[in-house]
Coordinates of N, CA, C and O in Angstrom, one line a residue:
X1172 N -4.3 18.2 3.0 CA -4.4 17.3 4.0 C -5.2 16.1 3.7 O -6.5 16.4 3.3
X1173 N -4.7 14.8 3.9 CA -5.6 13.5 3.8 C -5.5 12.8 5.2 O -4.3 12.4 5.5
X1174 N -6.4 11.6 5.0 CA -6.2 10.7 5.9 C -5.9 9.6 5.1 O -6.4 9.1 4.2
X1175 N -5.2 8.9 5.8 CA -4.2 7.6 5.0 C -4.1 6.5 6.0 O -3.8 6.6 6.9
X1176 N -4.6 5.4 5.1 CA -4.5 3.9 5.9 C -3.6 3.1 4.7 O -3.8 3.4 3.7
X1177 N -3.1 2.1 5.5 CA -2.3 1.2 4.7 C -2.9 -0.4 4.9 O -3.2 -0.5 6.0
X1178 N -3.5 -1.0 4.1 CA -3.5 -2.5 4.1 C -2.8 -3.4 3.1 O -2.3 -3.3 2.0
X1179 N -1.8 -3.9 4.2 CA -0.6 -4.8 3.6 C -1.6 -6.1 3.2 O -2.1 -6.8 4.0
X1180 N -1.0 -6.6 2.0 CA -1.4 -7.8 1.2 C -0.6 -9.3 2.2 O 0.3 -9.1 2.6
X1181 N -1.4 -10.1 2.4 CA -0.8 -11.5 3.0 C 0.4 -11.7 1.8 O 0.4 -11.7 0.5
X1182 N 1.7 -11.7 2.8 CA 2.7 -12.0 1.7 C 3.0 -13.3 0.9 O 3.2 -13.1 -0.4
X1183 N 2.1 -14.1 1.1 CA 1.9 -15.3 0.4 C 1.2 -15.1 -0.9 O 1.4 -15.9 -2.1
X1184 N 0.4 -13.9 -0.7 CA -0.2 -13.9 -2.3 C 0.5 -12.7 -2.9 O -0.3 -12.4 -4.2
X1185 N 1.5 -12.1 -2.5 CA 2.0 -10.9 -3.4 C 2.7 -11.5 -5.0 O 2.5 -10.6 -5.6
X1186 N 3.0 -12.8 -4.8 CA 2.9 -13.0 -6.4 C 2.2 -12.8 -7.2 O 2.7 -12.8 -8.5
X1187 N 0.8 -13.1 -7.0 CA -0.3 -13.1 -7.8 C -0.2 -11.7 -8.6 O -0.8 -11.6 -9.5
X1188 N 0.3 -10.7 -8.1 CA 0.4 -9.3 -8.6 C 1.4 -9.1 -9.5 O 1.3 -8.6 -10.5
X1189 N 2.3 -10.0 -9.7 CA 3.7 -10.2 -10.6 C 3.0 -10.8 -12.1 O 3.7 -10.5 -13.0
X1190 N 1.9 -11.5 -11.7 CA 1.7 -12.0 -13.0 C 0.2 -11.8 -13.8 O -0.6 -12.6 -14.2
X1191 N -0.4 -10.6 -13.1 CA -1.8 -10.5 -13.6 C -1.8 -8.8 -14.1 O -1.0 -8.1 -14.2
X1192 N -2.5 -8.8 -15.4 CA -2.6 -7.8 -16.0 C -3.6 -6.6 -15.4 O -3.7 -5.5 -15.6
X1193 N -4.5 -7.4 -14.7 CA -5.8 -6.5 -14.0 C -5.4 -6.5 -12.6 O -6.0 -7.0 -11.7
X1194 N -4.5 -5.5 -12.3 CA -4.2 -5.4 -10.7 C -5.5 -4.9 -9.9 O -5.5 -5.4 -8.8
X1195 N -6.6 -4.2 -10.5 CA -7.6 -3.6 -9.6 C -8.4 -5.0 -9.5 O -8.9 -4.9 -8.4
X1196 N -8.5 -5.6 -10.5 CA -9.7 -6.8 -10.2 C -9.1 -7.9 -9.2 O -9.6 -8.5 -8.2
X1197 N -7.7 -8.0 -9.5 CA -6.9 -8.9 -8.5 C -7.2 -8.6 -6.9 O -7.6 -9.0 -6.1
X1198 N -6.9 -6.9 -7.0 CA -7.1 -6.5 -5.5 C -8.2 -6.6 -5.0 O -8.5 -6.8 -3.5
X1199 N -9.3 -6.1 -5.8 CA -10.7 -6.4 -5.4 C -11.1 -7.7 -4.9 O -11.9 -7.8 -3.9
X1200 N -11.0 -9.0 -5.3 CA -10.7 -10.1 -5.1 C -10.2 -10.6 -3.6 O -10.6 -11.2 -2.9
X1201 N -8.8 -9.9 -3.6 CA -8.1 -10.3 -2.5 C -8.7 -9.5 -1.0 O -8.9 -10.2 -0.2
X1202 N -9.4 -8.3 -1.3 CA -9.9 -7.8 -0.5 C -11.4 -8.8 -0.2 O -11.5 -8.9 1.4
X1203 N -11.7 -9.0 -1.1 CA -13.3 -10.0 -0.7 C -12.9 -11.3 0.2 O -13.9 -11.5 0.9
X1204 N -11.6 -11.6 -0.2 CA -11.3 -12.9 0.5 C -10.5 -12.6 2.0 O -9.9 -13.5 2.2
X1205 N -10.3 -11.3 2.4 CA -9.7 -11.3 3.5 C -8.3 -11.2 3.5 O -7.7 -11.4 4.9
X1206 N -7.6 -11.0 2.5 CA -6.1 -11.1 2.4 C -5.5 -9.9 3.0 O -4.2 -9.9 2.8
X1207 N -6.0 -9.0 3.3 CA -5.4 -7.6 3.8 C -5.5 -7.5 5.5 O -6.5 -7.6 5.8
X1208 N -4.3 -6.7 5.8 CA -4.5 -6.6 7.1 C -4.2 -4.9 7.3 O -3.2 -4.2 6.7
X1209 N -5.2 -4.3 8.2 CA -5.0 -2.8 8.1 C -4.2 -2.5 9.1 O -4.2 -2.8 10.3
X1210 N -3.4 -1.5 8.9 CA -2.5 -0.5 9.7 C -3.0 0.5 10.1 O -4.0 1.0 9.8
X1211 N -1.9 1.3 11.1 CA -2.9 2.7 11.5 C -3.0 3.6 10.5 O -2.6 3.6 9.4
X1212 N -4.1 4.4 11.0 CA -4.4 5.4 10.1 C -3.9 6.8 10.4 O -3.5 7.0 11.8
X1213 N -3.2 7.7 9.6 CA -2.8 8.9 9.8 C -3.1 9.7 9.0 O -3.7 9.9 8.2
X1214 N -2.7 11.2 9.3 CA -3.0 12.2 8.7 C -1.8 13.0 8.0 O -0.6 13.1 8.9
X1215 N -1.6 13.2 6.5 CA -0.6 13.7 6.2 C -0.7 14.7 5.0 O -2.0 14.8 4.7
X1216 N 0.2 15.4 4.4 CA -0.1 16.6 3.8 C -0.6 16.3 2.1 O -1.1 17.0 1.6
X1217 N 0.1 15.3 2.0 CA -0.4 15.1 0.5 C -1.8 14.4 0.1 O -2.5 14.3 1.1
X1218 N -1.9 14.7 -1.2 CA -3.5 14.0 -1.6 C -3.0 13.1 -2.8 O -2.3 13.3 -3.3
X1219 N -4.4 12.1 -3.1 CA -4.4 11.4 -3.9 C -3.3 10.2 -4.1 O -2.6 9.8 -3.0
X1220 N -2.6 10.2 -5.4 CA -1.4 9.2 -5.8 C -0.3 9.5 -4.8 O 0.4 9.0 -4.5
X1221 N -0.1 10.7 -4.8 CA 0.9 11.5 -4.4 C 1.1 11.0 -2.6 O 1.8 10.8 -2.2
X1222 N -0.2 11.0 -2.1 CA -0.3 10.5 -0.7 C 0.5 8.8 -0.6 O 0.7 8.3 0.5
X1223 N -0.3 8.4 -1.6 CA 0.1 7.0 -1.8 C 1.6 6.9 -1.9 O 2.5 6.0 -1.2
X1224 N 2.1 7.1 -2.6 CA 3.7 7.5 -3.0 C 4.2 8.0 -1.8 O 5.3 7.2 -1.5
X1225 N 3.8 8.7 -0.9 CA 4.6 9.4 0.5 C 4.6 8.0 1.4 O 5.8 7.7 2.0
X1226 N 3.5 7.2 1.1 CA 3.4 5.9 2.4 C 4.4 5.0 1.7 O 5.0 4.4 2.5
X1227 N 4.5 5.0 0.4 CA 5.5 4.0 0.1 C 6.8 4.3 0.1 O 7.8 3.7 0.9
X1228 N 7.4 5.8 0.2 CA 8.4 6.2 0.6 C 8.9 5.8 1.9 O 9.8 5.6 2.4
X1229 N 7.9 6.7 2.7 CA 8.0 6.2 4.1 C 8.3 4.9 4.2 O 9.3 4.6 5.7
X1230 N 7.6 3.7 4.2 CA 8.1 2.5 4.4 C 9.4 1.8 3.7 O 9.6 0.9 4.2
X1231 N 9.7 2.4 3.0 CA 10.8 1.8 1.9 C 12.1 2.7 2.0 O 13.2 2.0 1.9
X1232 N 12.2 3.8 2.5 CA 13.2 4.8 2.3 C 14.0 4.8 3.7 O 13.7 5.0 4.7
X1233 N 15.3 3.9 3.6 CA 16.1 3.9 4.8 C 16.4 4.6 5.6 O 16.9 5.0 6.8
X1234 N 16.5 6.1 4.6 CA 16.7 7.6 5.5 C 15.8 8.0 6.3 O 15.5 9.0 6.9
X1235 N 14.9 7.2 6.2 CA 13.5 7.7 7.0 C 13.1 6.8 8.1 O 11.8 6.4 9.0
X1236 N 14.3 6.0 8.6 CA 13.9 4.8 9.7 C 13.2 5.6 11.2 O 12.3 4.7 11.6
X1237 N 13.7 6.7 11.6 CA 13.3 6.9 12.6 C 11.7 7.4 12.7 O 10.8 7.3 13.4
X1238 N 11.6 8.0 11.6 CA 9.9 8.9 10.8 C 8.9 7.5 10.9 O 8.4 7.6 11.4
X1239 N 9.3 6.5 10.4 CA 8.8 5.3 10.1 C 8.3 4.6 11.3 O 7.4 4.3 11.5
X1240 N 9.3 4.6 12.3 CA 9.0 3.7 13.6 C 8.2 4.6 14.3 O 6.9 4.0 14.5
X1241 N 7.9 5.7 14.4 CA 6.9 6.8 14.9 C 5.1 6.4 14.3 O 4.6 6.3 14.9
X1242 N 5.4 7.1 12.9 CA 4.2 6.7 12.3 C 3.7 5.5 11.5 O 2.5 5.3 11.3
X1243 N 4.8 4.6 11.3 CA 4.2 3.3 10.2 C 4.7 2.2 11.7 O 3.9 1.0 11.1
X1244 N 5.6 2.1 12.2 CA 5.5 0.8 13.3 C 6.9 0.0 12.4 O 7.6 0.4 11.4
X1245 N 6.9 -1.2 12.7 CA 7.8 -2.3 12.5 C 7.3 -3.4 11.4 O 7.9 -4.2 11.2
X1246 N 6.1 -2.8 10.7 CA 5.6 -3.4 9.6 C 6.5 -3.4 8.3 O 7.4 -2.5 8.1
X1247 N 6.3 -4.7 7.4 CA 7.0 -4.9 6.3 C 7.1 -3.6 5.5 O 5.8 -2.9 5.6
X1248 N 7.6 -3.4 4.4 CA 7.7 -2.0 3.5 C 6.2 -2.0 2.5 O 5.8 -3.5 2.2
X1249 N 5.8 -1.1 2.3 CA 4.8 -1.2 1.2 C 5.3 -1.7 -0.2 O 6.4 -1.1 -0.6
X1250 N 4.7 -2.7 -0.7 CA 5.0 -3.3 -1.9 C 3.7 -3.7 -2.8 O 2.6 -2.9 -2.6
X1251 N 4.3 -4.4 -4.0 CA 3.4 -4.7 -4.9 C 1.9 -5.5 -4.3 O 2.3 -6.2 -3.6
X1252 N 0.9 -5.0 -4.8 CA -0.4 -5.6 -3.9 C -1.0 -4.9 -2.9 O -2.1 -5.2 -2.4
X1253 N -0.2 -4.3 -2.2 CA -0.7 -3.4 -1.1 C -1.6 -2.3 -1.4 O -1.6 -1.9 -2.7
X1254 N -2.3 -1.9 -0.8 CA -3.4 -0.8 -0.7 C -3.1 0.2 0.2 O -3.0 0.0 1.1
X1255 N -3.0 1.3 -0.6 CA -3.2 2.7 0.4 C -4.5 3.7 0.0 O -4.9 3.6 -0.9
X1256 N -5.2 3.8 0.9 CA -6.6 4.4 1.3 C -6.5 5.7 1.5 O -5.9 6.0 2.5
X1257 N -6.4 6.3 0.7 CA -6.4 8.0 0.9 C -8.1 8.6 0.6 O -8.3 8.7 -0.2
X1258 N -8.3 9.1 2.1 CA -9.5 9.7 1.8 C -11.0 8.8 1.5 O -11.4 9.3 0.7
X1259 N -10.5 7.7 2.0 CA -11.6 6.6 1.4 C -11.3 6.0 0.0 O -12.2 5.0 -0.5
X1260 N -10.5 6.3 -1.0 CA -10.3 5.8 -2.1 C -9.0 4.9 -1.9 O -7.9 5.3 -1.1
X1261 N -9.2 3.7 -2.4 CA -8.0 2.7 -2.5 C -7.3 3.1 -4.1 O -7.9 2.9 -4.9
X1262 N -5.8 3.2 -3.5 CA -4.9 3.1 -4.7 C -4.3 1.6 -4.3 O -3.5 1.4 -3.3
X1263 N -3.9 0.7 -5.5 CA -3.5 -0.6 -5.2 C -1.9 -0.1 -5.6 O -1.9 0.4 -6.9
X1264 N -0.8 -0.9 -5.2 CA 0.4 -0.6 -5.6 C 0.9 -2.0 -7.0 O 0.7 -2.7 -6.4
X1265 N 1.0 -1.2 -7.7 CA 1.5 -2.0 -9.3 C 2.7 -2.1 -9.3 O 3.8 -1.6 -8.7
X1266 N 3.1 -2.9 -10.4 CA 4.6 -3.2 -10.8 C 5.4 -1.7 -10.8 O 6.5 -1.6 -10.4
X1267 N 4.5 -0.8 -11.6 CA 4.7 0.6 -11.6 C 3.6 1.5 -11.6 O 2.8 1.5 -12.0
X1268 N 4.0 2.2 -10.2 CA 2.9 3.3 -10.2 C 1.8 2.6 -9.3 O 1.7 1.5 -8.8
X1269 N 0.6 3.3 -9.5 CA -0.5 3.1 -8.5 C -1.7 3.3 -9.4 O -1.7 3.8 -10.4
X1270 N -2.6 2.1 -9.1 CA -4.0 2.2 -9.9 C -5.0 2.0 -8.7 O -5.0 1.8 -7.8
X1271 N -5.9 3.1 -9.1 CA -7.0 3.5 -8.6 C -8.1 2.4 -8.5 O -8.5 1.7 -9.3
X1272 N -8.5 2.2 -7.4 CA -9.7 0.8 -7.2 C -11.1 1.4 -7.6 O -11.4 2.6 -6.9
X1273 N -12.0 0.8 -8.1 CA -13.5 1.7 -8.3 C -14.4 0.8 -7.4 O -14.1 -0.4 -7.6

């Protein structure tokens, strides 16, 4: 079981993640500048990157709309540049997969 939160990036800043090779550094800079909005915290059964991927699927999978509404609300989908915090560890959504922030 993991405690998971989602940090949604200011939509206007998402494009910055498509043009950088250092996703972790860019995300750290965005955190420092207050470019993220903290969403609800929840407990899920997955851990680590699998938990981050579960949150991505919950927010993006149209077959999970009812579950999404209950657990995630009506926020936009998790996308490139967003951060999923799993048990205090930050994972940033990269163009392909997840990168752990140190």
